[in-house]
C-alpha positions as CSV (number, residue, x, y, z in Angstrom):
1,X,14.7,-15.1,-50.9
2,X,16.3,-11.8,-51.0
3,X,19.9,-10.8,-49.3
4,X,20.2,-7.1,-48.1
5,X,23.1,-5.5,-47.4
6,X,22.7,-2.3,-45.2
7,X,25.4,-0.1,-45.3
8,X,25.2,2.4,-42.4
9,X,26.9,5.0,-39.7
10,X,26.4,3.7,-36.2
11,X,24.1,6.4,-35.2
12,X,23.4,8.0,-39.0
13,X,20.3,10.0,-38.3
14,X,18.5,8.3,-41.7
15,X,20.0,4.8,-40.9
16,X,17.4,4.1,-38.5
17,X,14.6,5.5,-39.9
18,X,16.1,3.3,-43.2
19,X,15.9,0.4,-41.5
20,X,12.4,0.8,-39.8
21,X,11.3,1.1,-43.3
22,X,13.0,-2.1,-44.7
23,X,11.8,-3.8,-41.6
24,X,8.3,-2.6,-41.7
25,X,8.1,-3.6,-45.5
26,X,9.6,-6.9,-45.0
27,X,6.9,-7.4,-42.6
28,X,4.5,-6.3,-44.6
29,X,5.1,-8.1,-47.7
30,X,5.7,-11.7,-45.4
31,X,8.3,-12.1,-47.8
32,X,12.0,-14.1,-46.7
33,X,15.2,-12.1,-46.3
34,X,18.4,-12.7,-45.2
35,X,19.7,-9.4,-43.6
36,X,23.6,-8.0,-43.5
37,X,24.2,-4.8,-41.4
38,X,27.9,-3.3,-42.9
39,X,28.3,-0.6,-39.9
40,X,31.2,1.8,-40.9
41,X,32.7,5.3,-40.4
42,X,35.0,7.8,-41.7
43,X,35.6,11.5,-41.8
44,X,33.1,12.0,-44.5
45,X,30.6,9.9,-43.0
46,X,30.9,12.0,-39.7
47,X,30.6,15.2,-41.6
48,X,27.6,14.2,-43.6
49,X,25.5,13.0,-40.8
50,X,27.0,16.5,-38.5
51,X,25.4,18.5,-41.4
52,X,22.6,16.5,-41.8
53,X,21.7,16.9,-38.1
54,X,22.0,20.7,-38.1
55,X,19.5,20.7,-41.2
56,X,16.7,19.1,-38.9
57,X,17.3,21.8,-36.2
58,X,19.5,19.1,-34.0
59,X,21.8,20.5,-31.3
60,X,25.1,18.7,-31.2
61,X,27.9,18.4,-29.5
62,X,31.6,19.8,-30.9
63,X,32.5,17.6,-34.1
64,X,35.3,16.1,-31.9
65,X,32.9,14.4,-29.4
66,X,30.6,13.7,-32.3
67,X,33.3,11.7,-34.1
68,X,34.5,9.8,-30.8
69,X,30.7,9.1,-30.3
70,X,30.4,7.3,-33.8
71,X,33.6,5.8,-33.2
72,X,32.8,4.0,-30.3
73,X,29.5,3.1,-31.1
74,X,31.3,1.3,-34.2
75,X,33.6,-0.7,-31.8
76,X,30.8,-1.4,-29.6
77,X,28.4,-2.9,-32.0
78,X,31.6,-4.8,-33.7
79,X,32.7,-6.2,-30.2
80,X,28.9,-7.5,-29.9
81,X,28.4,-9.0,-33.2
82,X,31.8,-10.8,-32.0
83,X,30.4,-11.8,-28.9
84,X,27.1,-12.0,-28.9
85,X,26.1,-12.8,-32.3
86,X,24.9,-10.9,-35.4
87,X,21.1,-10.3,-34.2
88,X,22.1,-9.3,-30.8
89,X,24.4,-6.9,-32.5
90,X,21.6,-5.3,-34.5
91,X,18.9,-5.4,-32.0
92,X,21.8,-3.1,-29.8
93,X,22.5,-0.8,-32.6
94,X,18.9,-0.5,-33.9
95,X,18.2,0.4,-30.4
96,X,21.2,3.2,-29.8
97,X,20.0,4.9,-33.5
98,X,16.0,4.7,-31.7
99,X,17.6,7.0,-29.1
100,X,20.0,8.8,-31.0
101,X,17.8,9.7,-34.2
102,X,16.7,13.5,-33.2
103,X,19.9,14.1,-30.5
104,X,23.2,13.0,-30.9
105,X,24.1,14.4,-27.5
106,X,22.2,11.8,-25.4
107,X,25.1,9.3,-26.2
108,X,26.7,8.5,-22.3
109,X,27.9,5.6,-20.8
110,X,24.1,5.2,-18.8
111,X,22.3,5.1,-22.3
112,X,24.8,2.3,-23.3
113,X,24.3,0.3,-20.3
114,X,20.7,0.7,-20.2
115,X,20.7,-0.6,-23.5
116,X,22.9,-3.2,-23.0
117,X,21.0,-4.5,-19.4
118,X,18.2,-4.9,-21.9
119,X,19.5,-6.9,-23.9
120,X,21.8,-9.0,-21.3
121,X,24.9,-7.7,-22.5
122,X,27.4,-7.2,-20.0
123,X,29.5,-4.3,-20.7
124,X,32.7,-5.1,-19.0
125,X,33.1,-8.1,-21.6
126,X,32.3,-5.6,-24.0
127,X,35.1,-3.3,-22.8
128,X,37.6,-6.0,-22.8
129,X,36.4,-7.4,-26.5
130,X,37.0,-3.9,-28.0
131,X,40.8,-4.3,-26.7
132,X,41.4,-7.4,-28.9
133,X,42.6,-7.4,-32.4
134,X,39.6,-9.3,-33.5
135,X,37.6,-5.6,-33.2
136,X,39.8,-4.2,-35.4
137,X,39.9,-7.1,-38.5
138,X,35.8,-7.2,-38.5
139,X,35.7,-3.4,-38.6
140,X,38.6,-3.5,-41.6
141,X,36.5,-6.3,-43.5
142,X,33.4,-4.2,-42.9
143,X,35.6,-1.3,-44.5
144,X,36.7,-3.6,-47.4
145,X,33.7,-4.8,-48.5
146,X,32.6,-1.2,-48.4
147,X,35.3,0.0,-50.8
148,X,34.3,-3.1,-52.9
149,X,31.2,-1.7,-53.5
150,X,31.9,1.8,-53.7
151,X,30.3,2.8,-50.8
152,X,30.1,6.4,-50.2
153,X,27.4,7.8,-48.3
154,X,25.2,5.8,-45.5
155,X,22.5,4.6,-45.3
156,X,23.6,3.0,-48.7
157,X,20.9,-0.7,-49.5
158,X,22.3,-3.2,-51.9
159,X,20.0,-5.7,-52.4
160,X,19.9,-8.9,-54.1
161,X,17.5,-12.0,-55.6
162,X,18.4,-15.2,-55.5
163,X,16.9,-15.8,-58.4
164,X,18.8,-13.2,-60.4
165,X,22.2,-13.4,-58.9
166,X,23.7,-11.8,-61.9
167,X,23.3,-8.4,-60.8
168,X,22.0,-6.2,-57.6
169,X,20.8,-2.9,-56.6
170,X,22.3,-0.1,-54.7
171,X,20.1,2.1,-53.6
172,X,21.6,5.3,-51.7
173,X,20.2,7.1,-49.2
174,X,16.9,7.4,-47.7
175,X,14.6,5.2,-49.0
176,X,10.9,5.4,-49.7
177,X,8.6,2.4,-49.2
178,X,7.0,2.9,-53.1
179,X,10.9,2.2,-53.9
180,X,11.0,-0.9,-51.7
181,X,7.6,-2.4,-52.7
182,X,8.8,-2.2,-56.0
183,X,12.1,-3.5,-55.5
184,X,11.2,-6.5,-53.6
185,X,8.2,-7.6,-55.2
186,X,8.4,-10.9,-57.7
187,X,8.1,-9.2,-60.6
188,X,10.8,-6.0,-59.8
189,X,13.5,-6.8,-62.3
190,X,10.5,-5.5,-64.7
191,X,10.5,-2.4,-63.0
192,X,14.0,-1.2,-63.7
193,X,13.5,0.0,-67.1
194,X,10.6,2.6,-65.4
195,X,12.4,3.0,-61.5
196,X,16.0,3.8,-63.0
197,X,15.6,7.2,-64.9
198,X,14.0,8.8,-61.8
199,X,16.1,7.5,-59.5
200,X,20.3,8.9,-59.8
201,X,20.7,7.3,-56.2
202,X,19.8,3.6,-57.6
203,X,21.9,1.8,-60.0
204,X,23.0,-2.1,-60.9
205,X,26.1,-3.6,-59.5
C-alpha cells in the first residue's frame, strides 16, 4: 500500500495534468493507494502558476482576479471536503482544474454551478459553509502541514510505502510516468541510488 500526498494550487495549470498521470498510473499498475489532496495558496503560488500560464500562450485575466479566482476555488473545495466528504471534494476540484487547465479566465459562477449540479452539490450550502470558521482551520492545517514539509512550489508529490515507513519521497513539479513507474513499483527503494542524481526535484524526507 502506498500513501500520496498531493500538494497542489486549486487550479495550478500542471496540478491536473499531475494528477491524471498519477491516476492513470495507479490504474495501470492495479496497485493500492491511499490518496491525500493538500490544496493550498499563496502569493508565490499565484505568481508561479500566472507565469507559468503566460509561457503556454494563456490569456489571463489581471493578477488581482487571478488571485481571487485561486482563492475561492481554495475555500470552495475546503467547504466541500467539509461537507461532502474528501472524494466529492476531489472529484469537484479535479473537475474545475479539467476546465481550467489551458484558460484561467473561464472561472464564473455558471462553471461552478455546473460543476457542482454534477456532482449534487448544492451551492447555497456551500456559500454558507465557507462563512464558518471550520473553512478557515482546514485550510490553516492544510498550510501547516505544508510548511512541515517544506512545501514550496505545486504540484509538489510526497509519497510513501508502508513497507518502508522510515523515509518518503518528494517529488516537485511535473511529473513523468517513467518517474512514477519507478517510484511505485515493488522494488523502487532500489532505484534511488540511479533516479536521485538526475533528478534535483526528488529528494528523501
Amino acid at each position: 500500500m502506498f500513501e500520496i500526498f498531493l500538494f497542489i494550487n486549486p487550479i495550478g495549470i500542471y496540478c491536473y495534468d499531475t494528477e491524471k498521470q498519477i491516476r492513470n498510473t495507479v490504474d495501470e499498475l492495479g496497485i493500492d493507494v491511499c490518496y491525500h489532496y493538500i490544496s493550498i495558496a499563496n502569493v508565490c503560488l499565484v505568481n508561479d502558476d500566472a507565469i507559468r500560464r503566460r509561457k503556454d500562450s494563456q490569456k489571463l485575466p489581471d493578477i488581482s482576479t487571478f488571485s481571487k479566482t485561486t482563492y475561492e476555488a481554495l475555500e470552495n473545495y475546503h467547504a466541500i471536503k467539509l461537507k461532502y466528504g474528501n472524494k466529492k471534494a476531489r472529484e469537484f476540484l479535479y473537475k474545475l482544474q479539467k476546465n481550467l487547465s489551458h484558460d484561467a479566465s473561464a472561472y464564473n459562477p455558471k462553471l461552478l454551478e455546473k460543476i457542482a449540479t454534477k456532482l449534487n452539490i448544492k451551492t447555497s450550502t456551500i456559500n454558507s459553509m465557507k462563512k464558518s470558521s471550520y473553512v478557515r482551520s482546514s485550510i490553516e492545517e492544510d498550510q501547516k502541514l505544508a510548511n512541515q514539509w517544506n512545501i514550496k512550489a505545486t504540484p509538489t508529490i510526497v509519497l510513501f510505502n508502508e513497507d518502508n515507513e522510515q523515509n518518503g519521497v518528494l517529488l516537485e513539479g511535473p511529473v513523468a510516468h517513467g518517474d512514477l513507474v519507478n517510484l511505485l513499483l515493488p522494488d523502487y527503494q532500489n532505484c534511488f541510488s540511479n533516479f536521485m542524481p538526475q533528478q534535483n526535484h526528488l529528494r528523501l524526507i
